[in-house]
Amino acid sequence: MLMPHLAEAKKRTKNKVMIKKYEIKDEFKKLGLGKTYFIKTYGCQMNVHDSENIKAILEQMGFKEVSSMDQADLVLLNTCAIRENAHNKVFGMIGRLKHMKEEKPNIITGICGCMAQEEVVVNEILDKYRFLDIVFGTHNINELPMILAKAMHQNKIEVDVKTIEGDIIENMPVKRDSKYKAWVNIMYGCDKFCTYCIVPYTRGKQRSRRFEDIINEVESLKKDGYKEVTLLGQNVNAYGKDLGLDYDMSDLLEGVANTGIERVRFVTSHPWDFTDKMIEVIGKYPNIMPYIHLPLQSGSDRILKLMGRKYTKESYLELFDKIKKTVPNASITTDIIVGFPGETEEDFLETLDVVNRCKYDSAFTFIFSPREGTPAAKMKDDTPLSVKEERLHRLNETVNKYALEANQKYLGKVVSVLLENVSEKDEGMLAGYTDTMKLVNVKAPKDMLGKIVDVKITDVKTWSMDGEIA
Ligand code: SAH
Ligand code: SF4
Ligand code: F3S
């Protein structure tokens, strides 16, 4: 049993990051033969991509994917710890797994991901949910075959969570959800330690992948027919800083753009490390998509300081304007937290003011959720929930108004869309995103899937648009 450890997870040392190669031993390759699996994924793109790795590992072991939990011999929950509601959803699902296990004692059940890295969570599991078979973390996905093998040979829960600052595992197998667009990790972990955020504890220290490993991955994706890559990291703008070499995110963006892949995206950009050179590169290469997610969190300098965000309202607005000037067609979206401990009505109005000035294309908005072990969880917070909810409501009304306005500018225009799915709203339509990350439902035949096409926008709503092939 290897337990997660909160105090250790907070530490950062100068220890060198090890780059390891994933390997699977032959003895594990038949363990899953004749068995099926189902993974439910919560949280951010990082988790979505981790699940793609987990699926490929399971398939190397002989497991086959099924589309419903009830048919599976192995059920894994890849969890997210970012807010309490994510946490509660997972515990609700663990309750459901318990019932499944009572009916079918032979199924294997487990949790992984960010919640598995939390000491409190694993303690609760050991206390109340010992029926689970495996618990593993974000640092040892590569060890899944061994962990599963152990669990299959014993009649008790196998907890295997490493609390380390983190290595880089190259050569991970991947079963991608899409044939047209791919996630590419460029860095792991986070060293920003925003005071409300649990990610630096669940994902370890910032570790950038080597430039050539990223470029090679993108080149092979391009060769396999992929049209779009999204470079992934908690703070992609800080790419390379930990390597102590002389290249940074702007060089990486140029390198990836120069592979000639048709569309390059990246998430998430912390305003802190956004350099002028990066903005120039985004403006210069037509295959770097004019879409930037630029989390604001708060518009109040006082709250930003308490959050440890290292920018001010003014410097944020300056950066915003600079991006809009150099990349005029850029769509910019954001994340905002309301009800941070001590947030007053005045502080909140500063946030609304930024929203009114930036007129975001869209925004993810959240009520502050105290996370165990983070500094903000210990801050005095005397704003009633009803006040926070009312602020969230006002914020959302403002955000939605600008989202619709931003979309209305598209009406009648021709835009390029990568058709990636059958539309969820209409079987006879395809769906995809514009370069600016607007969801469009398009009247088009299925054989156009995977193509980047010109689409004329015929109708717009707040969260999507309709169009037809131009
Ligand atoms: N690395 C990204 C954010 C990743 S988490 C960045 O720094 O921009 C995604 C979003 O969840 C954050 O931007 C923040 O708005 C929200 N979030 C994180 N911790 C939270 C908490 N404790 N309560 C409420 N929202 C939170
Ligand atoms: Fe969390 Fe801040 Fe890191 Fe984003 S930058 S993952 S909000 S600590
Ligand atoms: Fe959630 Fe972990 Fe992502 S906490 S938001 S899944 S990094």
PDB file of N, CA, C and O and ligand atoms in Angstrom, residues 42-44 47 79-82 114 198-199 202-203 234, ligand 3:
ATOM      1  N   TYR A  42     -13.698  12.557 -15.394  1.00  0.00           N
ATOM      2  CA  TYR A  42     -14.140  13.861 -14.870  1.00  0.00           C
ATOM      3  C   TYR A  42     -12.999  14.853 -15.092  1.00  0.00           C
ATOM      4  O   TYR A  42     -11.848  14.465 -15.231  1.00  0.00           O
ATOM      5  N   GLY A  43     -13.331  16.165 -15.082  1.00  0.00           N
ATOM      6  CA  GLY A  43     -12.263  17.164 -15.024  1.00  0.00           C
ATOM      7  C   GLY A  43     -11.793  17.697 -16.351  1.00  0.00           C
ATOM      8  O   GLY A  43     -12.528  17.692 -17.342  1.00  0.00           O
ATOM      9  N   CYS A  44     -10.543  18.129 -16.383  1.00  0.00           N
ATOM     10  CA  CYS A  44     -10.028  18.920 -17.508  1.00  0.00           C
ATOM     11  C   CYS A  44      -9.462  18.051 -18.626  1.00  0.00           C
ATOM     12  O   CYS A  44      -9.444  16.823 -18.549  1.00  0.00           O
ATOM     13  N   ASN A  47      -7.036  15.261 -17.877  1.00  0.00           N
ATOM     14  CA  ASN A  47      -7.626  13.992 -17.482  1.00  0.00           C
ATOM     15  C   ASN A  47      -8.187  13.239 -18.684  1.00  0.00           C
ATOM     16  O   ASN A  47      -8.077  12.019 -18.760  1.00  0.00           O
ATOM     17  N   THR A  79     -10.721  10.779 -11.847  1.00  0.00           N
ATOM     18  CA  THR A  79     -11.397  11.810 -11.057  1.00  0.00           C
ATOM     19  C   THR A  79     -10.726  13.180 -11.084  1.00  0.00           C
ATOM     20  O   THR A  79      -9.550  13.309 -11.400  1.00  0.00           O
ATOM     21  N   CYS A  80     -11.525  14.182 -10.691  1.00  0.00           N
ATOM     22  CA  CYS A  80     -11.073  15.577 -10.646  1.00  0.00           C
ATOM     23  C   CYS A  80     -11.322  16.129  -9.239  1.00  0.00           C
ATOM     24  O   CYS A  80     -12.366  15.877  -8.657  1.00  0.00           O
ATOM     25  N   ALA A  81     -10.373  16.904  -8.738  1.00  0.00           N
ATOM     26  CA  ALA A  81     -10.457  17.396  -7.358  1.00  0.00           C
ATOM     27  C   ALA A  81     -10.678  18.904  -7.290  1.00  0.00           C
ATOM     28  O   ALA A  81     -10.655  19.485  -6.209  1.00  0.00           O
ATOM     29  N   ILE A  82     -10.910  19.542  -8.425  1.00  0.00           N
ATOM     30  CA  ILE A  82     -10.785  20.991  -8.485  1.00  0.00           C
ATOM     31  C   ILE A  82     -11.818  21.725  -7.623  1.00  0.00           C
ATOM     32  O   ILE A  82     -11.512  22.744  -7.020  1.00  0.00           O
ATOM     33  N   CYS A 114      -6.933  12.927 -10.096  1.00  0.00           N
ATOM     34  CA  CYS A 114      -6.516  13.911  -9.093  1.00  0.00           C
ATOM     35  C   CYS A 114      -7.043  13.622  -7.688  1.00  0.00           C
ATOM     36  O   CYS A 114      -6.339  13.856  -6.711  1.00  0.00           O
ATOM     37  N   ILE A 198      -5.835  23.243  -6.046  1.00  0.00           N
ATOM     38  CA  ILE A 198      -5.296  21.967  -5.563  1.00  0.00           C
ATOM     39  C   ILE A 198      -4.355  21.310  -6.575  1.00  0.00           C
ATOM     40  O   ILE A 198      -3.603  20.390  -6.236  1.00  0.00           O
ATOM     41  N   VAL A 199      -4.370  21.819  -7.809  1.00  0.00           N
ATOM     42  CA  VAL A 199      -3.613  21.158  -8.879  1.00  0.00           C
ATOM     43  C   VAL A 199      -2.114  20.975  -8.576  1.00  0.00           C
ATOM     44  O   VAL A 199      -1.554  19.907  -8.834  1.00  0.00           O
ATOM     45  N   THR A 202      -1.882  17.804  -6.718  1.00  0.00           N
ATOM     46  CA  THR A 202      -2.327  16.548  -7.322  1.00  0.00           C
ATOM     47  C   THR A 202      -1.514  16.180  -8.569  1.00  0.00           C
ATOM     48  O   THR A 202      -1.538  15.033  -9.009  1.00  0.00           O
ATOM     49  N   ARG A 203      -0.819  17.180  -9.127  1.00  0.00           N
ATOM     50  CA  ARG A 203      -0.127  16.926 -10.390  1.00  0.00           C
ATOM     51  C   ARG A 203       1.384  17.119 -10.308  1.00  0.00           C
ATOM     52  O   ARG A 203       2.095  16.944 -11.298  1.00  0.00           O
ATOM     53  N   GLN A 234      -1.047  23.078 -17.629  1.00  0.00           N
ATOM     54  CA  GLN A 234      -1.783  23.976 -16.726  1.00  0.00           C
ATOM     55  C   GLN A 234      -1.387  25.424 -16.970  1.00  0.00           C
ATOM     56  O   GLN A 234      -2.108  26.345 -16.616  1.00  0.00           O
TER      57      GLN A 234
HETATM   58 FE1  F3S B   3      -9.378  18.463 -12.138  1.00  0.00          FE
HETATM   59 FE2  F3S B   3      -6.966  17.501 -11.926  1.00  0.00          FE
HETATM   60 FE3  F3S B   3      -7.694  18.725 -14.141  1.00  0.00          FE
HETATM   61  S1  F3S B   3      -8.085  18.548 -10.337  1.00  0.00           S
HETATM   62  S2  F3S B   3      -9.181  20.205 -13.419  1.00  0.00           S
HETATM   63  S3  F3S B   3      -8.533  16.855 -13.365  1.00  0.00           S
HETATM   64  S4  F3S B   3      -5.675  18.726 -13.232  1.00  0.00           S
END
